[in-house]
Each structure stands twice: as structure tokens, then as C-alpha cells.
Short mmCIF file of C-alpha atoms in Angstrom, two decimals:
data_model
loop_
_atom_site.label_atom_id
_atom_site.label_comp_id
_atom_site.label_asym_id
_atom_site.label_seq_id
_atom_site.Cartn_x
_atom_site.Cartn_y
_atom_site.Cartn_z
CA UNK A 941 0.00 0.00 0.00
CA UNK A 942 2.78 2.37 0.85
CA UNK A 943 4.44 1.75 -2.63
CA UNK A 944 0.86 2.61 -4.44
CA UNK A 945 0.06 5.59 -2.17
CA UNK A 946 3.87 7.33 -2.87
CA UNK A 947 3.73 6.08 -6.73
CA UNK A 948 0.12 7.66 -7.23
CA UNK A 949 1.14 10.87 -5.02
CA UNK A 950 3.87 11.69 -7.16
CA UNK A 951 2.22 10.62 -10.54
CA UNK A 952 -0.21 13.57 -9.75
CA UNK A 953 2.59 15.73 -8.74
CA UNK A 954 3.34 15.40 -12.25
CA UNK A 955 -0.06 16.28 -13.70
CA UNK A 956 -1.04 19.18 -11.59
CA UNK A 957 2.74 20.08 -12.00
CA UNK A 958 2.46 20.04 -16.47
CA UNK A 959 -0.96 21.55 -16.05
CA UNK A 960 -0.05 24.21 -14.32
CA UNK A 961 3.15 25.06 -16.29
CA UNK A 962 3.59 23.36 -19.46
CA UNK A 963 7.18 24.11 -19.33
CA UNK A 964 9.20 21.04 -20.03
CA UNK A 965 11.72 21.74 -17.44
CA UNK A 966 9.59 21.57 -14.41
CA UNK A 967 7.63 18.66 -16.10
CA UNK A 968 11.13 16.76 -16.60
CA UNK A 969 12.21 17.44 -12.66
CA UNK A 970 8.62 16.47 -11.34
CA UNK A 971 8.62 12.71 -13.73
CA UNK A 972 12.23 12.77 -12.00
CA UNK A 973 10.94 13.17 -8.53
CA UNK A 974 8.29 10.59 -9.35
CA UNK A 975 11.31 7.99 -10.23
CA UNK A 976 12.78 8.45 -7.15
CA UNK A 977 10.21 8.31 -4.86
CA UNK A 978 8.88 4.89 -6.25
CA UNK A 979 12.51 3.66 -6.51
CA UNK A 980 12.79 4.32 -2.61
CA UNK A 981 9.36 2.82 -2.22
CA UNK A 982 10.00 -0.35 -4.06
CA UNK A 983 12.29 -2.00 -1.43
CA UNK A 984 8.89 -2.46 0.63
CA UNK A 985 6.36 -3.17 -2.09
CA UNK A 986 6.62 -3.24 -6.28
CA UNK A 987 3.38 -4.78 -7.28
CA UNK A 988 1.27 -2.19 -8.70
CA UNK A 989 1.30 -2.98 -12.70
CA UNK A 990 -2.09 0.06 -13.23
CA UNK A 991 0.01 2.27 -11.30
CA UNK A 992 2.77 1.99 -13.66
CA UNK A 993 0.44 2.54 -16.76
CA UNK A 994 -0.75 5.78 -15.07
CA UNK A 995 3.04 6.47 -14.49
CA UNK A 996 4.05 6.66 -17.91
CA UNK A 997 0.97 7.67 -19.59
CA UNK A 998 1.44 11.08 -17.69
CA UNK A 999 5.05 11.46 -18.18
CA UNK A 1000 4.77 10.99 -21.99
CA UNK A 1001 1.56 13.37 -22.33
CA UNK A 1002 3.80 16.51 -21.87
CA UNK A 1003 7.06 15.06 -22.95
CA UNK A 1004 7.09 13.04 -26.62
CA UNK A 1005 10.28 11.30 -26.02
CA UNK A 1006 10.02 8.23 -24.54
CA UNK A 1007 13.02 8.82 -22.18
CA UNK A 1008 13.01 10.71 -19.04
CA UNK A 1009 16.43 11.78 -17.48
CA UNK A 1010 17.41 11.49 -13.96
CA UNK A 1011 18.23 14.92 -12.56
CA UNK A 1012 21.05 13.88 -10.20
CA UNK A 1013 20.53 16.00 -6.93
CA UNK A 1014 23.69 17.85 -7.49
CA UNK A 1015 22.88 19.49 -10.25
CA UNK A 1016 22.23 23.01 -9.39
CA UNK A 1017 21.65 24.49 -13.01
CA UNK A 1018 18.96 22.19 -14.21
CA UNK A 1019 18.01 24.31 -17.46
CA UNK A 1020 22.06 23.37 -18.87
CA UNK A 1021 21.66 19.86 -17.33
CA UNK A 1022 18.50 19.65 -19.52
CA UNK A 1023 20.02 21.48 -22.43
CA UNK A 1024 22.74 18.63 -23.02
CA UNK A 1025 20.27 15.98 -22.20
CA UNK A 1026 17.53 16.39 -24.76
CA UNK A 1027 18.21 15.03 -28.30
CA UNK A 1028 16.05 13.72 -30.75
CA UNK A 1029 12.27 14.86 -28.39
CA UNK A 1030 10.50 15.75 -31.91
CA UNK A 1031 8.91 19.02 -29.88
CA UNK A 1032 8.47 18.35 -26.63
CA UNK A 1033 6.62 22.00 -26.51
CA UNK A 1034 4.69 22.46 -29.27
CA UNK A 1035 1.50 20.11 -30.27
CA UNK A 1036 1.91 18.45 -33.34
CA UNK A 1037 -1.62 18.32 -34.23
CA UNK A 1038 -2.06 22.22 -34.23
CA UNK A 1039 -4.32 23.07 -36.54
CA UNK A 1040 -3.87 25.83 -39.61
CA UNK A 1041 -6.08 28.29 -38.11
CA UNK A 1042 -4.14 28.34 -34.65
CA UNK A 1043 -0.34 28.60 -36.47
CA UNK A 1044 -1.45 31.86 -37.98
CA UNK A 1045 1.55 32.97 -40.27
CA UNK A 1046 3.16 36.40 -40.48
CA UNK A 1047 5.72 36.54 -43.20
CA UNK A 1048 4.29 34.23 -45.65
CA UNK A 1049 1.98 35.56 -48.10
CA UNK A 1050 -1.11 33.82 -48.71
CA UNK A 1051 0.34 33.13 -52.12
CA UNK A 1052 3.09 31.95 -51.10
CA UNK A 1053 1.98 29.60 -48.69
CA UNK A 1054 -0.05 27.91 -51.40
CA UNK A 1055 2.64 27.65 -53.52
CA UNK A 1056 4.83 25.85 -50.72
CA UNK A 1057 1.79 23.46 -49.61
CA UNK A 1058 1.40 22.35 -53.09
CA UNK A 1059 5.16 21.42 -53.43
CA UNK A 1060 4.77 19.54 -49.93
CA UNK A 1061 2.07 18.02 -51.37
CA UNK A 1062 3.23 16.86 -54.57
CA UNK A 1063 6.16 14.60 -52.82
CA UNK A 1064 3.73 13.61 -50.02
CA UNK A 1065 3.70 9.80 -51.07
CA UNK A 1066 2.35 8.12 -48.72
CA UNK A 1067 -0.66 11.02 -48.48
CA UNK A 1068 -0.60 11.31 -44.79
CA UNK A 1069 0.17 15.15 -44.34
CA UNK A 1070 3.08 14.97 -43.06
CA UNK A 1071 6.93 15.69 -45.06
CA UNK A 1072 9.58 12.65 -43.53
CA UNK A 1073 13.58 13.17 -44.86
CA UNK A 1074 13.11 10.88 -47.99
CA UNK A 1075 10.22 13.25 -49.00
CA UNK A 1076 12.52 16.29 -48.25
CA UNK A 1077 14.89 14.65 -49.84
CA UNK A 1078 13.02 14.54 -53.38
CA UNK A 1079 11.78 17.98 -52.40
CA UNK A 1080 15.18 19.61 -52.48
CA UNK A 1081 16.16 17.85 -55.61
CA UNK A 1082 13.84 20.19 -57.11
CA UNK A 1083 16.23 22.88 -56.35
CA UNK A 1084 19.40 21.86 -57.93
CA UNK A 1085 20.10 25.13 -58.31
CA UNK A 1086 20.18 25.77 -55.15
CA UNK A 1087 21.21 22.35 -53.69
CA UNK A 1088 23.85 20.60 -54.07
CA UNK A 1089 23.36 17.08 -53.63
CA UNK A 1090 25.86 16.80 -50.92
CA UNK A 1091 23.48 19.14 -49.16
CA UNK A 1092 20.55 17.53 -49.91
CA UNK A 1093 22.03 14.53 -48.40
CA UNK A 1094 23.10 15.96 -45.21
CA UNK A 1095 19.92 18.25 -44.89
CA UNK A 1096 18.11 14.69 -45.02
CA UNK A 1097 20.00 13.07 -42.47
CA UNK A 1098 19.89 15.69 -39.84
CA UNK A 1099 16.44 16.16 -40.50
CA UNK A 1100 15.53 12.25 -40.13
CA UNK A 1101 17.77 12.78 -36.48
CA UNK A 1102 16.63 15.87 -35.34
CA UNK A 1103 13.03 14.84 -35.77
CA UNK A 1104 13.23 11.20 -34.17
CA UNK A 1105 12.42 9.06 -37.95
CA UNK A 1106 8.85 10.87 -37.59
CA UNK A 1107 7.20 13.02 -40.59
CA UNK A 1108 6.60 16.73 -39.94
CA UNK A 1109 3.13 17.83 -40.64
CA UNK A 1110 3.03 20.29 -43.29
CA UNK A 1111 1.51 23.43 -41.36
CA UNK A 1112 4.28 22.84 -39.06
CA UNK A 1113 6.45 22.59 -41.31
CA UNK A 1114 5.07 25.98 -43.03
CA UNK A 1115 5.32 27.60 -39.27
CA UNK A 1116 8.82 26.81 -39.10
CA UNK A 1117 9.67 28.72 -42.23
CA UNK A 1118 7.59 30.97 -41.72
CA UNK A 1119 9.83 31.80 -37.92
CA UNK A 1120 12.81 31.39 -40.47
CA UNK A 1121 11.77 33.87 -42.47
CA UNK A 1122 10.60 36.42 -39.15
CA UNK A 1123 14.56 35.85 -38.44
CA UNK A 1124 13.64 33.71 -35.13
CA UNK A 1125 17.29 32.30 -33.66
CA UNK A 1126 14.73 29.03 -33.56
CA UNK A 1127 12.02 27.89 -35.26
CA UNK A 1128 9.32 26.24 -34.37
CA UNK A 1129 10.34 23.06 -36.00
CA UNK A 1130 11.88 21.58 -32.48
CA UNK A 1131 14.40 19.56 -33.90
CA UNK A 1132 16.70 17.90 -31.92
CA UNK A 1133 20.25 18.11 -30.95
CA UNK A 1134 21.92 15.07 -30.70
CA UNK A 1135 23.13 15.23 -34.39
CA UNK A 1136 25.71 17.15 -33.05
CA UNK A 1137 27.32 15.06 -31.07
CA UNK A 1138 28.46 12.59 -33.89
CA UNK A 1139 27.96 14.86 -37.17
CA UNK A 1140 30.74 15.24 -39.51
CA UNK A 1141 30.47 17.78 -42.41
CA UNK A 1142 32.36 15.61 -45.19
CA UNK A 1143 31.98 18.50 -48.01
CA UNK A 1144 32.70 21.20 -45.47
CA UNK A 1145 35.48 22.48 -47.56
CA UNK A 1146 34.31 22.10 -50.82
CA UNK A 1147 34.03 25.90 -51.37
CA UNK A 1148 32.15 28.16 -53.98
CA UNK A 1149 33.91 30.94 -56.82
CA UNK A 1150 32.35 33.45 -54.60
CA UNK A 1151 33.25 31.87 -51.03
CA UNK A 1152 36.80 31.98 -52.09
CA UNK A 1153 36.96 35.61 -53.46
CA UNK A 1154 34.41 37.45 -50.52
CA UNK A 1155 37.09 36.19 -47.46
CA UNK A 1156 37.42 39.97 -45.52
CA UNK A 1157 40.09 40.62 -43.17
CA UNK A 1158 38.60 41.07 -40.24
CA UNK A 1159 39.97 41.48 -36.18
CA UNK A 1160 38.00 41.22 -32.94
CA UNK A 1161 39.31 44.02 -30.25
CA UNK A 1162 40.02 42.47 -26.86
CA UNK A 1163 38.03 43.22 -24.32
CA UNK A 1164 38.98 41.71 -21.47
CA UNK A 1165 42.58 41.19 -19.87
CA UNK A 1166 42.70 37.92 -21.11
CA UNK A 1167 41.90 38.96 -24.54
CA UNK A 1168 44.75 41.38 -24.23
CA UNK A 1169 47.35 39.14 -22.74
CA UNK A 1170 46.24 36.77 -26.01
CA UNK A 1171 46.17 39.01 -28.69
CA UNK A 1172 49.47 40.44 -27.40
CA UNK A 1173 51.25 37.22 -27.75
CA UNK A 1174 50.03 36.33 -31.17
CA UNK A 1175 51.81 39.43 -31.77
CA UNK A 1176 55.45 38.61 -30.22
CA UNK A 1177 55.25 35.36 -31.73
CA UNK A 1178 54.70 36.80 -35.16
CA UNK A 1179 57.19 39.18 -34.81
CA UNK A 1180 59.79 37.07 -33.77
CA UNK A 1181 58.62 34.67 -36.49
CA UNK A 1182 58.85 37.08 -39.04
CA UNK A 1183 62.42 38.61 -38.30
CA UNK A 1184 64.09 35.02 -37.70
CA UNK A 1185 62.36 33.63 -41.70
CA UNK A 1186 63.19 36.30 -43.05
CA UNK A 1187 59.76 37.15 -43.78
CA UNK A 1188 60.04 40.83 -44.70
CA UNK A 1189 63.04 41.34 -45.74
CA UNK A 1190 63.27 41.38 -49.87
CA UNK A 1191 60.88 40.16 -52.11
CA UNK A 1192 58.30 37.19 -51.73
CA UNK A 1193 59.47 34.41 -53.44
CA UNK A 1194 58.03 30.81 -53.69
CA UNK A 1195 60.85 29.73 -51.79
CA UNK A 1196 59.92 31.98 -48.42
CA UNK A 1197 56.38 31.20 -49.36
CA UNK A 1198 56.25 27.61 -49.09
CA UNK A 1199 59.33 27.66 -45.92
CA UNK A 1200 56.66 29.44 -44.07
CA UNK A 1201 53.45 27.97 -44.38
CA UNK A 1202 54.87 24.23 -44.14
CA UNK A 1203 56.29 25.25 -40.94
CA UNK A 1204 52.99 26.79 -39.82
CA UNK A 1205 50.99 24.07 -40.68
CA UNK A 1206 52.94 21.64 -38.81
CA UNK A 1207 51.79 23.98 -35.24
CA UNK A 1208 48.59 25.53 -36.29
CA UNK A 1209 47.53 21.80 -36.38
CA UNK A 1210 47.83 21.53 -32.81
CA UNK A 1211 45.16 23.68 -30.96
CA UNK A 1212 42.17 21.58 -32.68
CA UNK A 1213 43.42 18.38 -31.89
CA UNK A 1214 44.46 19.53 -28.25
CA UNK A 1215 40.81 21.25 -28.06
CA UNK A 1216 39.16 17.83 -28.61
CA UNK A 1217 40.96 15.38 -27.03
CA UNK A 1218 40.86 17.36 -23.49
CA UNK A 1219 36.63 17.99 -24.26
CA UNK A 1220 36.53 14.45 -25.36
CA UNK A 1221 37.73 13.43 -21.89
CA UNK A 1222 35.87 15.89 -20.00
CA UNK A 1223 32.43 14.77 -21.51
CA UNK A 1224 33.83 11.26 -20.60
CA UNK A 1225 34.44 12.25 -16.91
CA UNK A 1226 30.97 14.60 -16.34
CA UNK A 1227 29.01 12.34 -18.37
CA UNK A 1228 28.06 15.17 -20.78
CA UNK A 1229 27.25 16.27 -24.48
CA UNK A 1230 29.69 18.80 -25.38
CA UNK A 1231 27.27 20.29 -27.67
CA UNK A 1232 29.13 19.37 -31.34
CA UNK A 1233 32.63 21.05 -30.44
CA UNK A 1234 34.52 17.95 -30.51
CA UNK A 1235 33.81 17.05 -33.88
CA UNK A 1236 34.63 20.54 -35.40
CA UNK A 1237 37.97 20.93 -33.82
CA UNK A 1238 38.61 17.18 -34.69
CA UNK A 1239 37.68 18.74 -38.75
CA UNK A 1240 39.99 21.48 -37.64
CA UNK A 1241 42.83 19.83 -36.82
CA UNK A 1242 42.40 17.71 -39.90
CA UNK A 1243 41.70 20.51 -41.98
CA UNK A 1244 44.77 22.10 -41.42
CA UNK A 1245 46.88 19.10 -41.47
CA UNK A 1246 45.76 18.42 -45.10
CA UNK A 1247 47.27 22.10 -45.71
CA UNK A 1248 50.61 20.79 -44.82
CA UNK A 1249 50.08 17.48 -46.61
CA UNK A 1250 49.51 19.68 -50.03
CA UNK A 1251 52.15 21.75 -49.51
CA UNK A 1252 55.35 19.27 -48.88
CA UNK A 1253 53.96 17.80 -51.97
CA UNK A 1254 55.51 21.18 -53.26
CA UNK A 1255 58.80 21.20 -51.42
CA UNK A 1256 60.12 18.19 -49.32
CA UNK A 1257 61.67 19.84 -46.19
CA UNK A 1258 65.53 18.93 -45.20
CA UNK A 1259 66.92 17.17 -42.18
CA UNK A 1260 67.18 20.62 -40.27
CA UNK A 1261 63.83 22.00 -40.79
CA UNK A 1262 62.41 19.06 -39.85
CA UNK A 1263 64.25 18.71 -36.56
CA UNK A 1264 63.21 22.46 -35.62
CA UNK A 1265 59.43 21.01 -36.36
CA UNK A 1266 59.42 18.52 -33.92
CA UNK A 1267 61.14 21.15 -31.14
CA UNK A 1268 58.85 23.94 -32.32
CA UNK A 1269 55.82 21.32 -31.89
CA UNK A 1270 56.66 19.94 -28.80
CA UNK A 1271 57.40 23.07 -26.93
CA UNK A 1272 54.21 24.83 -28.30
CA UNK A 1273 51.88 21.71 -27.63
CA UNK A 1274 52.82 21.05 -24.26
CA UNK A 1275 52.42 24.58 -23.63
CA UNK A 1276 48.66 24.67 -25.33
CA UNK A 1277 47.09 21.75 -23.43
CA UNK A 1278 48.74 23.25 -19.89
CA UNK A 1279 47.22 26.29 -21.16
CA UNK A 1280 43.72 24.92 -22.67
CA UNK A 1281 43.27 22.85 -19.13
CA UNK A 1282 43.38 25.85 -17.19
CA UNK A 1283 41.48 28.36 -19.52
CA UNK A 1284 39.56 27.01 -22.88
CA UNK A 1285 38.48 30.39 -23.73
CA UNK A 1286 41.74 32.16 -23.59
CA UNK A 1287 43.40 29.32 -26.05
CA UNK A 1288 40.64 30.19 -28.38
CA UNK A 1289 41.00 33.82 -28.21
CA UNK A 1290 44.72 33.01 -29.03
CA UNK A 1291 44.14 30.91 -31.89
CA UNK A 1292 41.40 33.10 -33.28
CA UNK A 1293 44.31 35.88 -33.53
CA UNK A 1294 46.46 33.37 -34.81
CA UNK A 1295 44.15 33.38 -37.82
CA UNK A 1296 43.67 36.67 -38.19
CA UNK A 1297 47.11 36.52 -39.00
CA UNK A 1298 47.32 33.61 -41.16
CA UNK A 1299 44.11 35.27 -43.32
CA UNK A 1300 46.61 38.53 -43.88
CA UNK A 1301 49.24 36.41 -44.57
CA UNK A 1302 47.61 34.37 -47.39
CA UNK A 1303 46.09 37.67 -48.51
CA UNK A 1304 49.57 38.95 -49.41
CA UNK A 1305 51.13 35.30 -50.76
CA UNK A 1306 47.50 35.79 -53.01
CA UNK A 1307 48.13 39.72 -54.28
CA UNK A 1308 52.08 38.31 -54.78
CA UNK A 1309 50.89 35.45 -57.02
CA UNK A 1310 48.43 37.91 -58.90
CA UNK A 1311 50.49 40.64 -59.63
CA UNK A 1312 53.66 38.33 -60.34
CA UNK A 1313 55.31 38.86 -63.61
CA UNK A 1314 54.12 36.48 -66.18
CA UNK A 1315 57.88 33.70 -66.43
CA UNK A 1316 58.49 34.45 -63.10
CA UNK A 1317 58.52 31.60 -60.43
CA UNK A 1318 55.88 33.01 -58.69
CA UNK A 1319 54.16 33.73 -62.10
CA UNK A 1320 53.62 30.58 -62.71
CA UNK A 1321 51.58 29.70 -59.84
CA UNK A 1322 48.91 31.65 -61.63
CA UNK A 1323 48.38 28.70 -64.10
CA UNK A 1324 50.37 25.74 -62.90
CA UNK A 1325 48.30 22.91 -61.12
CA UNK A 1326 47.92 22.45 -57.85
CA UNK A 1327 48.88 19.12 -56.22
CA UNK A 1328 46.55 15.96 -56.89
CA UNK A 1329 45.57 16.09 -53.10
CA UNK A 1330 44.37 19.73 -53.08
CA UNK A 1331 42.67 18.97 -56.22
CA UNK A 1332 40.56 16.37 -54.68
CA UNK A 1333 40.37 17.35 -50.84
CA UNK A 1334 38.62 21.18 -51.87
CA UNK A 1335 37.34 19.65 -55.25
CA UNK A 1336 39.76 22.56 -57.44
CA UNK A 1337 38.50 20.99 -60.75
CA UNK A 1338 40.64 18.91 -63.03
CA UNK A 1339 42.70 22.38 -63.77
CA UNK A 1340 42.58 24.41 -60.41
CA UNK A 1341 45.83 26.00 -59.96
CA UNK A 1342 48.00 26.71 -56.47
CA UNK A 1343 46.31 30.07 -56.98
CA UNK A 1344 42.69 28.37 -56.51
CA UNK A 1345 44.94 26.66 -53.69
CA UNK A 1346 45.84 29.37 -51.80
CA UNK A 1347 42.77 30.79 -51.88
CA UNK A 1348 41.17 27.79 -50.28
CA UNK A 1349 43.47 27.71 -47.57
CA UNK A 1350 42.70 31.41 -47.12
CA UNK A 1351 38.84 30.56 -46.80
CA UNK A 1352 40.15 27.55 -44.61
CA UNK A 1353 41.58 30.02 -41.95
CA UNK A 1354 39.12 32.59 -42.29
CA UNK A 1355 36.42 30.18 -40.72
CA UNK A 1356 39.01 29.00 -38.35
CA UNK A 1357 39.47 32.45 -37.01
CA UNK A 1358 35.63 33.04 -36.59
CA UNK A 1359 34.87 29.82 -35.00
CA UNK A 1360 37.84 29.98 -32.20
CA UNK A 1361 36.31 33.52 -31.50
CA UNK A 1362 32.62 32.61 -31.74
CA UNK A 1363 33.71 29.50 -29.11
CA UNK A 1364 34.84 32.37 -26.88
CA UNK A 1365 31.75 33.65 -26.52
CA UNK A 1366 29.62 30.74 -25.69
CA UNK A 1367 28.07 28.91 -22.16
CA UNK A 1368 28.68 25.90 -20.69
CA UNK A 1369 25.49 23.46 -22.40
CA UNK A 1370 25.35 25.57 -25.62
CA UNK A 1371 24.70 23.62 -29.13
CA UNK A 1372 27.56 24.52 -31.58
CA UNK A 1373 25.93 26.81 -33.94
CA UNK A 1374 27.91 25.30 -37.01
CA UNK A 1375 27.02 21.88 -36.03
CA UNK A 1376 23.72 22.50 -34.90
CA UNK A 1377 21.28 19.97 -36.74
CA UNK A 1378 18.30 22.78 -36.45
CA UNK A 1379 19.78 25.27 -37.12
CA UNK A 1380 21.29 23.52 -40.04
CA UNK A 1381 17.44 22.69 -40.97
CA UNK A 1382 16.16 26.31 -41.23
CA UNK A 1383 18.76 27.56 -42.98
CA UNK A 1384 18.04 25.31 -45.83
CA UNK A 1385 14.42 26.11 -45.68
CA UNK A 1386 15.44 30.19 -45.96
CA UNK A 1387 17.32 28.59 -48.80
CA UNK A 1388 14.44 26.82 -50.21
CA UNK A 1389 11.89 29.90 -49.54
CA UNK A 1390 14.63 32.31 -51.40
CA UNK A 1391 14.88 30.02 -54.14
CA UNK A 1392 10.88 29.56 -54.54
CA UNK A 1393 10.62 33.27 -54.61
CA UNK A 1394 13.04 34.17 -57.58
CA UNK A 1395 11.35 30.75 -59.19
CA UNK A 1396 7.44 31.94 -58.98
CA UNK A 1397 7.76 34.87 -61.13
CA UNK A 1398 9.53 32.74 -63.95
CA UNK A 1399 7.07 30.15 -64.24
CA UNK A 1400 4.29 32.49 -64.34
CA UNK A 1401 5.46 34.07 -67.23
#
């Protein structure tokens, strides 16, 4: 009797709780209450089988996933607890069978809208209302223009994850870009998170003509006294850099060129690896998502080691250089993971400066190459093809040039430097922006929208 009184006590706990406040938090902490009260219970009496069907049918009427975390009674800031816990909860806020009249849309024109819900429609095969990835999928190959079908593919994927396998009902699915297109930071398409944790962008680097000419030089002021201390030894380091290479004095030459950036390479690959290998192990040890960081320094690192794996294809360093390397590296990576274990933030503020720097410096090898004399070494880089390797990792084309090459490294550092900064500036339990499966999801649906709009007028006519 004492196990049914506690087990039905607390089940209503839960319901008056999720009536009162449909907020998913306090509906997750009372269901979590609820566990450990019958748990404690238990040890006297377990027999009530109706009890447990009462359980569960209130937990999962205000939360769709089927899982319910335990809150451990030591966590004091349940809403980031909660943050890294939810993944694939389809919407645990919204109702999926809202009706057309109660979504009510603000940015979409009426005309609009029925041009989108007869697209939906069309690739609805299974006639059930509702859009599921393959359907996307066929959706977006519509739009060749303005998909690539590496896009299409991962835009399917993430969509499949961050919606649990389940179809989106269309009006939702109009809601969400209709939030997209009201510039919401979310939309209202609630998908989940846990994408992040294992996504890998495979074509991350495969950039566009106008990706590679746009990249700005851009710089971050400090702000804070670690943001000083940082930026202020990006600059001693270059300095000293610069003076000992030889760097600025005389002409640059494909010689100094390729001296420099193979020796770079061989450090700048350090910080992302470092990064993820000390987060990896601290999501081990506090039993934590780490929100898609991980994976993008783990691209990072990679990314910048396939920089140096282009360029000794160019030059193959002697005994000498290569022995400075491996003191160079070991002095700066012991000092980086000291460094990263006692303040994450302040490594990425230094590496984000690093890049600034390494974004003006391929600026300059770029204007050098441009403005070469034609017969000249570095002339020739204007037309002469760039390694095999480059060719295939940023997908060049059969005749991209070290010219296309530099430029792709350029881009390459460019969203190095804005990531390590943007890193700086976020909480502990925040999603990765770039990895972000929703996020991911409505800005290909502001892609779609765009494209549908400069399409309408066209097939009118």
C-alpha cells in the first residue's frame, strides 16, 4: 500500500505540475521526482502494474520522447543539465496536431503559402500530411540550383535525427519557415540536438567561386585582460617569427612562401586536436554532451593538417627543418594543453588571432601570385596545377591551380578564425551553432523559400 500511495502521489505531482506550467523543465524534474520516490518505495512493495500505466501515460503526455532523465541532486543548473540531455524529443513543446487556423503565419503571403503546400504536397507519397527526410529529400532535388546534392544529403539526415524518424506535418512545417523567415534564432520546428554530437560535415570544404573571393580581413578588439594578454602574444610570436624567416626582408618568393606555411601548418595543427581530445575526456568524466565542439575541432585539426600534406607535396623539407618542427611542436603543444586545461576560452582567443594573422598572410602570398610577372617563379603559380591532393580534398576541378589553392586555404583560416572567436563567446550546455542539426534545418528552408521566390515569377510568365 505504501508503494501505491507514494507512486500515485507523485504521478499527480506530475499532472497538476504540467498543467499548471507546461514548461518542459519543471515537467522533466517532477517525472524525475516521481522515479525516485517509487525507486525508494519499491524496497517495501513493487506490485502495482495500473500504477505503472498511469506512471508513464502522464510522463509521456507533456514530454514526446520516450526517455526521461534522472536529474542527479547535485545538479544546481537544471536548465544546462536539460540542455545537453535532450536530443532527438521531436517538440516536446509544441503540439503536433495544431491546426492551420491556430499557427497563424506572419511573413508568408497567402500566395506563397499555397505555392509551398502544393510542393509539400506533390512529394507527399504516402498522403498522410506529413513531409519525412526521404520526402525532403526529393523535395530539395527540385532545387538543384540551389542544392547541391551533398546538401541535400546531409539536410536529409539531420532532418531524419533531429526529428526522431517521424514526418513533420506540413503546417508545421510551413510555421517553421515561416519563424525562419521572421529571423527567429529558432524555429518552431523543435528539432533535436543530438546530431551534433556525432555529425561530420564531409563537403565542409568544398568551397564556392564566390566563397573563395568574398574572405574579408577582419579582427576582434580584446576586451577583457585575457583577450589582451592573447592578442598580445600572437603578436610577439609573429614578430619574432617574421624577423628570424626572413619574412620581410626582400621580395616574396616561392621559396619563403612555401618555408613558411609548411612550418605553420605543422603547429597551427595543434590547438584543434588539443581542443578535442581534453573535451573528449571531459564529456567522458561529467558524463556530458559537449554540444558538437569535438567534432569541429577534430575537422579542424584535420583541416589544417591536409594544408601541410599539399604543400610538402611542393617542397620536401631537409633534415634541419624538420628537426626544428618537432622542437617547435613539442614546446608549443605542451604549452597549449597546460594552457587549454586551465582556460579554454583564452586558447581560443589566441588561436582566433592566430588566424587573423594567417588570413593577412595568405592575402599577401595571393596579391604576390596575382600581380607576379608572367615567367616568373611566382608567375607561374597563376596557371600551374595544384597538387593531386588539393585537387581532390577542396574539389579545385581537373585544372585548379596553387592560386585556386591558396585561396582555399585562405577561406580555410578565415572560418578557423571566426569559429575559435565565436567558441569564446559561448556557455557551458550551448549547441555549436555550425554543427547544430536545427539550425542547419532552417537555414536550408530560408534557402528553399529564397529560391521559390526568384522561381514563382519565372514560371508564371
Amino acid at each position: 500500500m505504501l508503494s501505491r500511495h507514494c507512486f500515485h502521489q507523485a504521478s499527480r505531482r506530475a499532472l497538476s505540475f504540467g498543467t499548471r506550467n507546461s514548461n518542459l523543465k519543471g515537467t522533466l524534474a517532477a517525472t524525475a521526482d516521481a522515479s525516485r520516490l517509487a525507486s525508494v518505495s519499491s524496497r517495501q512493495e513493487v506490485s502495482s502494474s495500473s500504477s505503472l500505466h498511469f506512471y508513464s501515460s502522464v510522463a509521456n503526455r507533456h514530454v514526446h520522447s520516450t526517455l526521461t532523465p534522472f536529474i542527479p541532486s547535485t545538479v544546481n543548473n537544471e536548465d544546462a543539465f536539460l540542455k545537453r540531455y535532450l536530443s532527438t524529443t521531436a517538440s516536446a513543446s509544441l503540439d503536433q496536431n495544431e491546426t492551420k487556423e491556430q499557427i497563424g503565419f506572419k511573413k508568408l503571403s497567402p500566395e506563397l503559402e499555397q505555392l509551398l503546400r502544393s510542393e509539400f504536397e506533390a512529394v507527399d507519397a504516402n498522403h498522410d500530411g506529413k513531409i519525412d527526410s526521404e520526402e525532403l529529400k526529393h523535395l530539395l532535388r527540385k532545387h538543384k540550383d540551389a542544392f547541391r546534392e551533398s546538401e541535400i544529403l546531409e539536410i536529409s539526415e539531420l532532418f531524419y535525427v533531429g526529428n526522431a524518424a517521424q514526418g513533420v506535418p506540413i503546417d508545421r512545417l510551413l510555421k517553421a519557415i515561416d519563424d525562419t523567415l521572421q529571423g527567429k534564432e529558432k524555429s518552431s520546428l523543435g528539432a533535436g540536438t543530438c546530431a551534433a554530437e556525432y555529425y561530420y560535415d564531409l563537403n565542409h570544404h568544398q568551397w564556392r567561386p564566390e566563397d573563395l573571393e568574398n574572405v574579408k580581413q577582419t579582427h576582434i578588439e580584446p576586451t577583457t585582460t585575457s583577450d589582451k594578454i592573447a592578442l598580445a602574444a600572437v603578436k610577439v610570436v609573429r614578430f619574432c617569427f617574421d624577423n628570424a624567416s626572413g619574412w620581410n626582408r626582400g621580395q616574396i618568393t616561392t621559396s619563403k612562401i612555401l618555408t613558411r606555411v609548411i612550418f605553420l601548418e605543422t603547429i597551427a595543427a595543434v590547438p584543434g586536436m588539443a581542443a578535442a581530445v581534453i573535451r573528449h575526456f571531459q564529456s567522458l568524466r561529467n558524463m556530458e554532451r559537449d554540444g558538437g565542439l569535438i567534432n569541429m575541432f577534430l575537422e579542424e585539426a584535420t583541416n589544417e593538417r591536409m594544408h601541410l600534406l599539399t604543400f610538402i607535396t611542393m617542397r620536401d623539407p631537409g633534415i634541419f627543418f624538420r628537426a626544428v618542427v618537432v622542437l617547435g611542436q613539442a614546446g608549443f603543444a605542451t604549452g597549449f594543453v597546460l594552457a587549454y586545461i586551465i582556460s579554454p576560452k583564452f586558447c581560443h582567443r589566441f588561436v582566433g588571432y592566430v588566424e587573423e594573422e594567417a588570413v593577412s598572410t595568405y592575402t599577401k602570398i595571393i596579391g604576390a601570385i596575382e600581380n607576379a610577372e608572367q615567367g616568373s617563379d611566382l608567375g607561374m603559380w597563376q596557371t600551374a596545377k595544384a597538387p593531386k591532393i588539393g585537387i581532390s580534398y577542396w574539389h579545385l576541378g581537373e585544372n585548379g591551380t596553387v592560386l585556386d589553392l591558396m585561396k582555399a586555404v585562405r577561406a580555410d583560416e578565415a572560418e578557423h578564425r571566426d569559429v575559435n572567436h565565436e567558441v569564446c563567446e559561448m556557455n557551458s550546455g550551448d549547441v555549436n551553432k555550425r554543427y547544430d542539426p536545427g539550425a542547419r534545418i532552417d537555414g536550408a528552408l530560408n534557402k528553399y523559400v529564397k529560391d521559390m521566390m526568384t522561381r514563382a515569377p519565372k514560371e508564371d510568365k
